[in-house]
């Protein structure tokens, strides 16, 4: 039997760093979005808004499993209040791939035990529903997360499919020719020739600690300029918490060697930027920004250059993360089918949600305003 412990205060959370990192490295859910660095930076802007409900399983005094939950409030029909458990880092950061962190060698047993712990006397009063919005269910770890959930019959759920997409990288000699449709590659070639006629141009990367802050500010500027041109708000303007997260995490990501902040420069002026991270052999494409008044197609040229660098670094995947579109298909991206999981305790309060297939993404069931 495992001993269950709940971390529900920030002082105890801050002591978990070493154990969290060690266990993540021993798991098959080892993603940048579950790293201590990501979660702790996200927490800086969220500590006043959420309550922790991290579930630990201990064997003797060793942590062998972590369910990285926090608790927040939802309202049904703007009136009935619900306590919802969500995955740490799931909002205002760009995170994907919610999962439990457990020892890889015992993942099935440990994930089932975590699901069962949610029904224990100590924990069941802390929540009404669980909302995991972005499970990468083609992954071995996430398959186990879902299969172990279905072994706990007392937990009810709704599931629906969501799209992800990524490019599989093979090697520099073969893949760069194969990645991208013929029309896309032709357009990239034409844009490169136009850039050349304008004068000197290059693709560069943030290479020094001193460059992080000014390049990040330039990135925010181009990102907002791009959306203003479309008469829309950019994600950083819509979400100050997202901006705070980037400002905290990006310098740390640079120090860890994860940051890939790329830019296309023409005549000594930056005209397009792409922000991503490299972690465990995968490039995660997070955000982009372009000068909407400059030459069209520069973003495609920049992405092509970033993919070339990924191949040179011998990465195995370029991950577009959520969504699949014709644009991503033109880059030879493969559609991946993920899962959204909405879990209910077996109680009368939850019956309307279950019977009428209510989701926490619609008009009837929404996160309560802070």
mmCIF file of C-alpha atoms in Angstrom:
data_model
loop_
_atom_site.group_PDB
_atom_site.id
_atom_site.type_symbol
_atom_site.label_atom_id
_atom_site.label_comp_id
_atom_site.label_asym_id
_atom_site.label_seq_id
_atom_site.Cartn_x
_atom_site.Cartn_y
_atom_site.Cartn_z
ATOM 1 C CA UNK A 1 0.000 0.000 0.000
ATOM 2 C CA UNK A 2 1.066 3.531 -0.735
ATOM 3 C CA UNK A 3 0.799 6.412 1.673
ATOM 4 C CA UNK A 4 -1.163 9.348 0.259
ATOM 5 C CA UNK A 5 -0.122 12.922 0.938
ATOM 6 C CA UNK A 6 -1.787 16.097 -0.355
ATOM 7 C CA UNK A 7 0.243 19.236 -0.963
ATOM 8 C CA UNK A 8 -2.169 22.129 -0.519
ATOM 9 C CA UNK A 9 0.089 25.035 0.447
ATOM 10 C CA UNK A 10 2.879 26.846 -1.340
ATOM 11 C CA UNK A 11 5.497 26.366 1.377
ATOM 12 C CA UNK A 12 5.281 22.596 1.003
ATOM 13 C CA UNK A 13 5.170 22.949 -2.785
ATOM 14 C CA UNK A 14 8.480 24.820 -2.767
ATOM 15 C CA UNK A 15 10.195 21.860 -1.072
ATOM 16 C CA UNK A 16 9.288 19.428 -3.873
ATOM 17 C CA UNK A 17 11.784 20.586 -6.494
ATOM 18 C CA UNK A 18 14.382 17.844 -6.149
ATOM 19 C CA UNK A 19 11.903 14.962 -5.819
ATOM 20 C CA UNK A 20 9.718 16.325 -8.613
ATOM 21 C CA UNK A 21 12.621 16.622 -11.067
ATOM 22 C CA UNK A 22 14.018 13.206 -10.184
ATOM 23 C CA UNK A 23 10.663 11.471 -10.621
ATOM 24 C CA UNK A 24 9.894 13.282 -13.886
ATOM 25 C CA UNK A 25 13.186 12.042 -15.326
ATOM 26 C CA UNK A 26 12.282 8.486 -14.264
ATOM 27 C CA UNK A 27 8.825 8.716 -15.867
ATOM 28 C CA UNK A 28 7.654 8.477 -19.464
ATOM 29 C CA UNK A 29 5.680 11.697 -19.049
ATOM 30 C CA UNK A 30 8.889 13.740 -19.142
ATOM 31 C CA UNK A 31 7.700 16.900 -20.895
ATOM 32 C CA UNK A 32 8.844 20.493 -20.602
ATOM 33 C CA UNK A 33 5.263 21.352 -19.634
ATOM 34 C CA UNK A 34 5.539 19.199 -16.495
ATOM 35 C CA UNK A 35 9.060 20.295 -15.616
ATOM 36 C CA UNK A 36 9.635 21.957 -12.272
ATOM 37 C CA UNK A 37 10.923 25.040 -14.078
ATOM 38 C CA UNK A 38 7.708 25.420 -16.087
ATOM 39 C CA UNK A 39 5.358 24.751 -13.178
ATOM 40 C CA UNK A 40 7.197 26.941 -10.681
ATOM 41 C CA UNK A 41 7.360 29.907 -13.085
ATOM 42 C CA UNK A 42 3.659 29.509 -13.860
ATOM 43 C CA UNK A 43 2.882 29.468 -10.149
ATOM 44 C CA UNK A 44 4.435 32.912 -9.656
ATOM 45 C CA UNK A 45 1.495 34.588 -11.403
ATOM 46 C CA UNK A 46 -1.147 32.160 -10.116
ATOM 47 C CA UNK A 47 -0.568 31.777 -6.378
ATOM 48 C CA UNK A 48 -3.311 34.227 -5.441
ATOM 49 C CA UNK A 49 -5.843 32.664 -7.815
ATOM 50 C CA UNK A 50 -5.669 28.919 -7.165
ATOM 51 C CA UNK A 51 -5.471 26.349 -4.384
ATOM 52 C CA UNK A 52 -3.019 23.503 -4.675
ATOM 53 C CA UNK A 53 -4.211 19.914 -4.569
ATOM 54 C CA UNK A 54 -1.106 17.958 -5.571
ATOM 55 C CA UNK A 55 -1.491 14.279 -4.707
ATOM 56 C CA UNK A 56 1.624 12.319 -3.803
ATOM 57 C CA UNK A 57 1.995 8.585 -3.385
ATOM 58 C CA UNK A 58 4.836 7.604 -1.073
ATOM 59 C CA UNK A 59 6.526 4.273 -0.600
ATOM 60 C CA UNK A 60 8.412 4.442 2.679
ATOM 61 C CA UNK A 61 9.596 8.062 2.402
ATOM 62 C CA UNK A 62 10.092 8.108 -1.373
ATOM 63 C CA UNK A 63 7.689 9.888 -3.730
ATOM 64 C CA UNK A 64 6.770 7.384 -6.455
ATOM 65 C CA UNK A 65 3.790 9.194 -8.055
ATOM 66 C CA UNK A 66 2.491 12.750 -8.471
ATOM 67 C CA UNK A 67 -0.909 13.946 -9.675
ATOM 68 C CA UNK A 68 -0.121 17.644 -10.365
ATOM 69 C CA UNK A 69 -3.525 19.145 -9.621
ATOM 70 C CA UNK A 70 -4.734 22.514 -8.497
ATOM 71 C CA UNK A 71 -8.286 23.404 -7.480
ATOM 72 C CA UNK A 72 -10.297 26.261 -8.915
ATOM 73 C CA UNK A 73 -13.949 27.291 -8.992
ATOM 74 C CA UNK A 74 -16.439 26.780 -11.808
ATOM 75 C CA UNK A 75 -20.085 27.798 -11.977
ATOM 76 C CA UNK A 76 -22.950 25.999 -13.680
ATOM 77 C CA UNK A 77 -25.568 28.391 -15.111
ATOM 78 C CA UNK A 78 -23.661 31.214 -13.356
ATOM 79 C CA UNK A 79 -25.075 30.028 -10.008
ATOM 80 C CA UNK A 80 -24.087 26.554 -8.795
ATOM 81 C CA UNK A 81 -20.489 26.448 -7.621
ATOM 82 C CA UNK A 82 -18.203 23.515 -8.387
ATOM 83 C CA UNK A 83 -14.716 22.631 -7.213
ATOM 84 C CA UNK A 84 -12.649 21.584 -10.225
ATOM 85 C CA UNK A 85 -9.253 19.925 -10.302
ATOM 86 C CA UNK A 86 -7.038 20.888 -13.249
ATOM 87 C CA UNK A 87 -3.442 20.195 -14.237
ATOM 88 C CA UNK A 88 -0.875 22.712 -12.979
ATOM 89 C CA UNK A 89 0.263 25.037 -15.748
ATOM 90 C CA UNK A 90 -2.717 24.359 -18.002
ATOM 91 C CA UNK A 91 -3.717 28.002 -18.536
ATOM 92 C CA UNK A 92 -1.856 31.224 -19.355
ATOM 93 C CA UNK A 93 1.318 29.403 -20.419
ATOM 94 C CA UNK A 94 0.763 27.467 -23.647
ATOM 95 C CA UNK A 95 1.180 24.092 -21.947
ATOM 96 C CA UNK A 96 -0.071 20.845 -23.454
ATOM 97 C CA UNK A 97 0.044 17.139 -22.565
ATOM 98 C CA UNK A 98 -1.470 16.843 -19.082
ATOM 99 C CA UNK A 99 -0.415 13.663 -17.294
ATOM 100 C CA UNK A 100 0.508 12.052 -13.985
ATOM 101 C CA UNK A 101 4.197 11.728 -13.108
ATOM 102 C CA UNK A 102 5.018 8.198 -11.979
ATOM 103 C CA UNK A 103 7.835 5.679 -12.124
ATOM 104 C CA UNK A 104 7.922 4.343 -15.664
ATOM 105 C CA UNK A 105 8.500 0.755 -14.564
ATOM 106 C CA UNK A 106 5.245 0.716 -12.524
ATOM 107 C CA UNK A 107 3.145 3.232 -14.381
ATOM 108 C CA UNK A 108 -0.078 1.197 -14.667
ATOM 109 C CA UNK A 109 -0.267 0.363 -10.964
ATOM 110 C CA UNK A 110 0.704 3.846 -9.823
ATOM 111 C CA UNK A 111 -1.643 5.742 -12.125
ATOM 112 C CA UNK A 112 -4.546 3.553 -11.090
ATOM 113 C CA UNK A 113 -3.640 4.183 -7.443
ATOM 114 C CA UNK A 114 -3.663 7.945 -8.047
ATOM 115 C CA UNK A 115 -7.133 7.782 -9.625
ATOM 116 C CA UNK A 116 -8.344 5.667 -6.690
ATOM 117 C CA UNK A 117 -6.874 8.130 -4.183
ATOM 118 C CA UNK A 118 -9.272 10.789 -5.480
ATOM 119 C CA UNK A 119 -12.084 8.828 -3.811
ATOM 120 C CA UNK A 120 -10.358 8.589 -0.443
ATOM 121 C CA UNK A 121 -11.873 10.272 2.596
ATOM 122 C CA UNK A 122 -9.034 12.805 2.675
ATOM 123 C CA UNK A 123 -9.416 13.908 -0.946
ATOM 124 C CA UNK A 124 -12.967 13.342 -2.239
ATOM 125 C CA UNK A 125 -14.336 16.395 -0.437
ATOM 126 C CA UNK A 126 -11.838 18.631 -2.208
ATOM 127 C CA UNK A 127 -13.350 18.286 -5.694
ATOM 128 C CA UNK A 128 -16.510 17.799 -7.735
ATOM 129 C CA UNK A 129 -15.084 17.505 -11.259
ATOM 130 C CA UNK A 130 -11.711 17.093 -12.972
ATOM 131 C CA UNK A 131 -10.903 18.839 -16.248
ATOM 132 C CA UNK A 132 -7.915 17.665 -18.309
ATOM 133 C CA UNK A 133 -8.139 19.557 -21.581
ATOM 134 C CA UNK A 134 -5.077 18.480 -23.524
ATOM 135 C CA UNK A 135 -4.029 14.830 -23.150
ATOM 136 C CA UNK A 136 -1.641 13.506 -25.816
ATOM 137 C CA UNK A 137 -3.408 10.173 -25.891
ATOM 138 C CA UNK A 138 -1.247 8.618 -28.634
ATOM 139 C CA UNK A 139 1.703 8.714 -26.221
ATOM 140 C CA UNK A 140 2.514 5.633 -24.135
ATOM 141 C CA UNK A 141 2.248 7.520 -20.861
ATOM 142 C CA UNK A 142 -1.086 9.127 -21.717
ATOM 143 C CA UNK A 143 -2.532 5.836 -22.973
ATOM 144 C CA UNK A 144 -1.773 4.453 -19.529
ATOM 145 C CA UNK A 145 -3.343 7.523 -17.876
ATOM 146 C CA UNK A 146 -6.617 6.851 -19.698
ATOM 147 C CA UNK A 147 -6.641 3.057 -19.417
ATOM 148 C CA UNK A 148 -5.951 3.213 -15.670
ATOM 149 C CA UNK A 149 -8.751 5.761 -15.261
ATOM 150 C CA UNK A 150 -11.245 3.369 -16.864
ATOM 151 C CA UNK A 151 -10.338 0.717 -14.291
ATOM 152 C CA UNK A 152 -11.836 2.891 -11.535
ATOM 153 C CA UNK A 153 -15.550 2.359 -12.126
ATOM 154 C CA UNK A 154 -16.681 4.805 -9.443
ATOM 155 C CA UNK A 155 -15.371 7.699 -11.547
ATOM 156 C CA UNK A 156 -17.626 8.831 -14.409
ATOM 157 C CA UNK A 157 -16.444 10.784 -17.415
ATOM 158 C CA UNK A 158 -16.976 12.347 -20.804
ATOM 159 C CA UNK A 159 -14.278 12.237 -23.443
ATOM 160 C CA UNK A 160 -13.860 13.869 -26.809
ATOM 161 C CA UNK A 161 -11.133 14.018 -29.398
ATOM 162 C CA UNK A 162 -8.921 17.033 -30.106
ATOM 163 C CA UNK A 163 -6.258 17.558 -32.743
ATOM 164 C CA UNK A 164 -2.525 17.945 -32.349
ATOM 165 C CA UNK A 165 0.132 17.867 -35.065
ATOM 166 C CA UNK A 166 3.868 17.390 -35.466
ATOM 167 C CA UNK A 167 6.588 16.780 -38.035
ATOM 168 C CA UNK A 168 8.732 13.679 -37.703
ATOM 169 C CA UNK A 169 12.367 14.539 -38.408
ATOM 170 C CA UNK A 170 14.687 11.833 -39.729
ATOM 171 C CA UNK A 171 18.058 13.212 -40.729
ATOM 172 C CA UNK A 172 19.425 16.344 -42.339
ATOM 173 C CA UNK A 173 20.219 14.762 -45.711
ATOM 174 C CA UNK A 174 16.772 13.251 -46.301
ATOM 175 C CA UNK A 175 14.182 15.154 -44.323
ATOM 176 C CA UNK A 176 14.697 18.760 -45.380
ATOM 177 C CA UNK A 177 13.868 17.799 -48.969
ATOM 178 C CA UNK A 178 10.807 15.835 -47.884
ATOM 179 C CA UNK A 179 9.392 18.364 -45.386
ATOM 180 C CA UNK A 180 6.877 20.718 -46.960
ATOM 181 C CA UNK A 181 4.693 20.537 -50.045
ATOM 182 C CA UNK A 182 6.182 21.389 -53.448
ATOM 183 C CA UNK A 183 4.125 24.566 -53.614
ATOM 184 C CA UNK A 184 5.240 25.638 -50.138
ATOM 185 C CA UNK A 185 8.906 25.048 -50.907
ATOM 186 C CA UNK A 186 8.530 26.935 -54.211
ATOM 187 C CA UNK A 187 7.019 29.903 -52.344
ATOM 188 C CA UNK A 188 9.844 29.830 -49.800
ATOM 189 C CA UNK A 189 12.393 29.903 -52.620
ATOM 190 C CA UNK A 190 10.641 32.888 -54.217
ATOM 191 C CA UNK A 191 10.563 34.780 -50.909
ATOM 192 C CA UNK A 192 14.250 34.123 -50.349
ATOM 193 C CA UNK A 193 15.063 35.589 -53.757
ATOM 194 C CA UNK A 194 12.970 38.685 -52.971
ATOM 195 C CA UNK A 195 14.817 39.083 -49.669
ATOM 196 C CA UNK A 196 18.107 38.815 -51.493
ATOM 197 C CA UNK A 197 17.106 41.556 -53.928
ATOM 198 C CA UNK A 198 16.268 43.843 -50.995
ATOM 199 C CA UNK A 199 19.750 43.401 -49.552
ATOM 200 C CA UNK A 200 21.475 41.470 -46.792
ATOM 201 C CA UNK A 201 19.285 39.167 -44.733
ATOM 202 C CA UNK A 202 19.857 36.350 -42.271
ATOM 203 C CA UNK A 203 18.260 34.025 -39.762
ATOM 204 C CA UNK A 204 19.668 34.322 -36.261
ATOM 205 C CA UNK A 205 19.080 33.060 -32.731
ATOM 206 C CA UNK A 206 19.286 34.413 -29.230
ATOM 207 C CA UNK A 207 22.804 33.394 -28.273
ATOM 208 C CA UNK A 208 23.650 35.296 -25.099
ATOM 209 C CA UNK A 209 22.071 36.080 -21.773
ATOM 210 C CA UNK A 210 22.316 39.801 -22.537
ATOM 211 C CA UNK A 211 20.265 39.377 -25.721
ATOM 212 C CA UNK A 212 17.319 37.646 -24.029
ATOM 213 C CA UNK A 213 15.521 40.736 -22.711
ATOM 214 C CA UNK A 214 15.799 42.960 -25.835
ATOM 215 C CA UNK A 215 14.906 40.127 -28.206
ATOM 216 C CA UNK A 216 11.968 39.148 -26.026
ATOM 217 C CA UNK A 217 10.658 42.720 -26.118
ATOM 218 C CA UNK A 218 11.034 42.738 -29.899
ATOM 219 C CA UNK A 219 9.137 39.462 -30.043
ATOM 220 C CA UNK A 220 6.249 40.867 -27.960
ATOM 221 C CA UNK A 221 6.160 43.927 -30.233
ATOM 222 C CA UNK A 222 6.007 41.906 -33.479
ATOM 223 C CA UNK A 223 3.439 39.516 -32.043
ATOM 224 C CA UNK A 224 1.143 42.369 -31.063
ATOM 225 C CA UNK A 225 1.748 44.242 -34.318
ATOM 226 C CA UNK A 226 0.730 41.159 -36.280
ATOM 227 C CA UNK A 227 -2.617 40.882 -34.459
ATOM 228 C CA UNK A 228 -3.308 44.615 -34.423
ATOM 229 C CA UNK A 229 -3.031 44.553 -38.215
ATOM 230 C CA UNK A 230 -5.966 42.089 -38.160
ATOM 231 C CA UNK A 231 -7.868 44.322 -35.708
ATOM 232 C CA UNK A 232 -7.511 41.678 -32.999
ATOM 233 C CA UNK A 233 -5.822 41.506 -29.612
ATOM 234 C CA UNK A 234 -2.711 39.371 -29.325
ATOM 235 C CA UNK A 235 -2.562 36.645 -26.693
ATOM 236 C CA UNK A 236 -0.204 38.658 -24.472
ATOM 237 C CA UNK A 237 -2.530 41.640 -24.496
ATOM 238 C CA UNK A 238 -5.526 39.421 -23.713
ATOM 239 C CA UNK A 239 -3.705 37.635 -20.904
ATOM 240 C CA UNK A 240 -1.341 39.581 -18.620
ATOM 241 C CA UNK A 241 -0.739 36.277 -16.783
ATOM 242 C CA UNK A 242 0.640 34.754 -19.993
ATOM 243 C CA UNK A 243 2.960 37.731 -20.405
ATOM 244 C CA UNK A 244 4.156 37.348 -16.805
ATOM 245 C CA UNK A 245 4.819 33.652 -17.370
ATOM 246 C CA UNK A 246 6.926 34.295 -20.478
ATOM 247 C CA UNK A 247 8.914 36.996 -18.716
ATOM 248 C CA UNK A 248 9.703 34.596 -15.859
ATOM 249 C CA UNK A 249 10.262 31.392 -17.841
ATOM 250 C CA UNK A 250 12.195 32.502 -20.919
ATOM 251 C CA UNK A 251 15.368 33.645 -19.110
ATOM 252 C CA UNK A 252 15.305 30.377 -17.163
ATOM 253 C CA UNK A 253 14.754 28.381 -20.355
ATOM 254 C CA UNK A 254 17.780 30.099 -21.892
ATOM 255 C CA UNK A 255 19.954 29.198 -18.912
ATOM 256 C CA UNK A 256 18.835 25.552 -19.235
ATOM 257 C CA UNK A 257 19.644 25.473 -22.958
ATOM 258 C CA UNK A 258 15.979 24.964 -23.917
ATOM 259 C CA UNK A 259 15.153 28.317 -25.522
ATOM 260 C CA UNK A 260 15.085 28.708 -29.299
ATOM 261 C CA UNK A 261 14.219 32.328 -30.024
ATOM 262 C CA UNK A 262 14.764 32.714 -33.770
ATOM 263 C CA UNK A 263 14.521 35.817 -35.921
ATOM 264 C CA UNK A 264 14.693 36.814 -39.574
ATOM 265 C CA UNK A 265 16.624 40.016 -40.094
ATOM 266 C CA UNK A 266 16.560 42.112 -43.263
ATOM 267 C CA UNK A 267 18.831 45.149 -43.639
ATOM 268 C CA UNK A 268 19.628 44.924 -39.900
ATOM 269 C CA UNK A 269 15.934 45.018 -38.879
ATOM 270 C CA UNK A 270 14.093 42.053 -37.350
ATOM 271 C CA UNK A 271 10.983 41.304 -39.418
ATOM 272 C CA UNK A 272 9.822 37.901 -38.126
ATOM 273 C CA UNK A 273 10.381 35.860 -34.980
ATOM 274 C CA UNK A 274 9.534 32.379 -33.727
ATOM 275 C CA UNK A 275 9.691 31.258 -30.104
ATOM 276 C CA UNK A 276 10.049 27.620 -29.157
ATOM 277 C CA UNK A 277 11.806 25.256 -26.791
ATOM 278 C CA UNK A 278 13.886 22.126 -27.233
ATOM 279 C CA UNK A 279 13.378 19.408 -24.641
ATOM 280 C CA UNK A 280 14.209 15.710 -24.798
ATOM 281 C CA UNK A 281 14.764 15.716 -28.553
ATOM 282 C CA UNK A 282 11.611 17.666 -29.471
ATOM 283 C CA UNK A 283 11.184 21.240 -30.665
ATOM 284 C CA UNK A 284 7.973 22.754 -29.284
ATOM 285 C CA UNK A 285 6.680 25.637 -31.430
ATOM 286 C CA UNK A 286 4.928 28.074 -29.088
ATOM 287 C CA UNK A 287 4.484 31.539 -30.581
ATOM 288 C CA UNK A 288 5.339 33.660 -33.623
ATOM 289 C CA UNK A 289 5.398 37.329 -34.584
ATOM 290 C CA UNK A 290 5.738 39.111 -37.925
ATOM 291 C CA UNK A 291 5.932 42.619 -39.294
ATOM 292 C CA UNK A 292 2.659 42.749 -41.266
ATOM 293 C CA UNK A 293 3.909 45.650 -43.396
ATOM 294 C CA UNK A 294 6.988 43.818 -44.649
ATOM 295 C CA UNK A 295 7.448 41.234 -47.352
ATOM 296 C CA UNK A 296 4.893 38.412 -47.114
ATOM 297 C CA UNK A 297 6.132 34.882 -46.608
ATOM 298 C CA UNK A 298 8.999 35.737 -44.255
ATOM 299 C CA UNK A 299 7.434 33.641 -41.515
ATOM 300 C CA UNK A 300 7.576 30.595 -43.789
ATOM 301 C CA UNK A 301 11.226 31.261 -44.574
ATOM 302 C CA UNK A 302 11.971 31.537 -40.866
ATOM 303 C CA UNK A 303 10.133 28.298 -40.022
ATOM 304 C CA UNK A 304 12.037 26.534 -42.811
ATOM 305 C CA UNK A 305 15.279 27.749 -41.257
ATOM 306 C CA UNK A 306 14.228 26.647 -37.782
ATOM 307 C CA UNK A 307 13.353 23.168 -39.070
ATOM 308 C CA UNK A 308 16.760 23.014 -40.771
ATOM 309 C CA UNK A 309 18.386 23.805 -37.421
ATOM 310 C CA UNK A 310 16.268 21.133 -35.720
ATOM 311 C CA UNK A 311 17.621 18.613 -38.222
ATOM 312 C CA UNK A 312 21.169 19.813 -37.636
ATOM 313 C CA UNK A 313 20.638 19.336 -33.889
ATOM 314 C CA UNK A 314 19.380 15.781 -34.631
ATOM 315 C CA UNK A 315 16.022 16.387 -32.994
ATOM 316 C CA UNK A 316 13.380 13.761 -33.711
ATOM 317 C CA UNK A 317 10.201 15.924 -33.691
ATOM 318 C CA UNK A 318 8.998 19.416 -34.567
ATOM 319 C CA UNK A 319 5.826 19.738 -32.487
ATOM 320 C CA UNK A 320 3.135 22.193 -33.624
ATOM 321 C CA UNK A 321 1.233 21.291 -30.427
ATOM 322 C CA UNK A 322 -2.536 21.857 -30.489
ATOM 323 C CA UNK A 323 -4.512 21.935 -33.713
ATOM 324 C CA UNK A 324 -4.221 20.538 -37.217
ATOM 325 C CA UNK A 325 -4.804 22.620 -40.336
ATOM 326 C CA UNK A 326 -4.057 22.800 -44.040
ATOM 327 C CA UNK A 327 -1.189 25.126 -43.195
ATOM 328 C CA UNK A 328 0.403 22.535 -40.920
ATOM 329 C CA UNK A 329 -0.302 19.766 -43.431
ATOM 330 C CA UNK A 330 1.682 21.727 -46.038
ATOM 331 C CA UNK A 331 4.661 21.373 -43.689
ATOM 332 C CA UNK A 332 4.265 17.573 -43.788
ATOM 333 C CA UNK A 333 2.811 17.551 -40.291
ATOM 334 C CA UNK A 334 1.019 14.422 -39.141
ATOM 335 C CA UNK A 335 -2.323 14.722 -37.397
ATOM 336 C CA UNK A 336 -2.366 13.332 -33.858
ATOM 337 C CA UNK A 337 -5.586 12.603 -31.988
ATOM 338 C CA UNK A 338 -5.600 13.697 -28.375
ATOM 339 C CA UNK A 339 -8.258 13.614 -25.680
ATOM 340 C CA UNK A 340 -10.158 15.983 -23.460
ATOM 341 C CA UNK A 341 -11.258 14.258 -20.259
ATOM 342 C CA UNK A 342 -14.018 15.591 -18.001
ATOM 343 C CA UNK A 343 -14.371 13.488 -14.825
ATOM 344 C CA UNK A 344 -17.255 13.489 -12.334
ATOM 345 C CA UNK A 345 -17.706 12.118 -8.879
ATOM 346 C CA UNK A 346 -20.824 9.991 -8.555
ATOM 347 C CA UNK A 347 -23.021 12.534 -6.787
ATOM 348 C CA UNK A 348 -26.384 14.140 -7.492
ATOM 349 C CA UNK A 349 -24.820 17.554 -7.981
ATOM 350 C CA UNK A 350 -22.982 16.272 -11.050
ATOM 351 C CA UNK A 351 -25.948 14.534 -12.647
ATOM 352 C CA UNK A 352 -26.960 17.462 -14.949
ATOM 353 C CA UNK A 353 -23.402 17.759 -16.250
ATOM 354 C CA UNK A 354 -23.264 14.061 -17.021
ATOM 355 C CA UNK A 355 -26.760 13.663 -18.482
ATOM 356 C CA UNK A 356 -26.693 16.762 -20.703
ATOM 357 C CA UNK A 357 -23.054 16.376 -21.782
ATOM 358 C CA UNK A 358 -22.009 19.730 -20.373
ATOM 359 C CA UNK A 359 -18.386 20.720 -21.045
ATOM 360 C CA UNK A 360 -16.266 23.348 -19.284
ATOM 361 C CA UNK A 361 -15.683 25.033 -22.646
ATOM 362 C CA UNK A 362 -19.285 26.096 -23.281
ATOM 363 C CA UNK A 363 -21.642 28.783 -22.096
ATOM 364 C CA UNK A 364 -23.240 26.850 -19.238
ATOM 365 C CA UNK A 365 -20.214 25.770 -17.220
ATOM 366 C CA UNK A 366 -17.447 28.333 -16.862
ATOM 367 C CA UNK A 367 -14.521 29.135 -14.621
ATOM 368 C CA UNK A 368 -15.617 31.551 -11.920
ATOM 369 C CA UNK A 369 -14.211 35.041 -12.271
ATOM 370 C CA UNK A 370 -11.442 35.864 -9.859
#
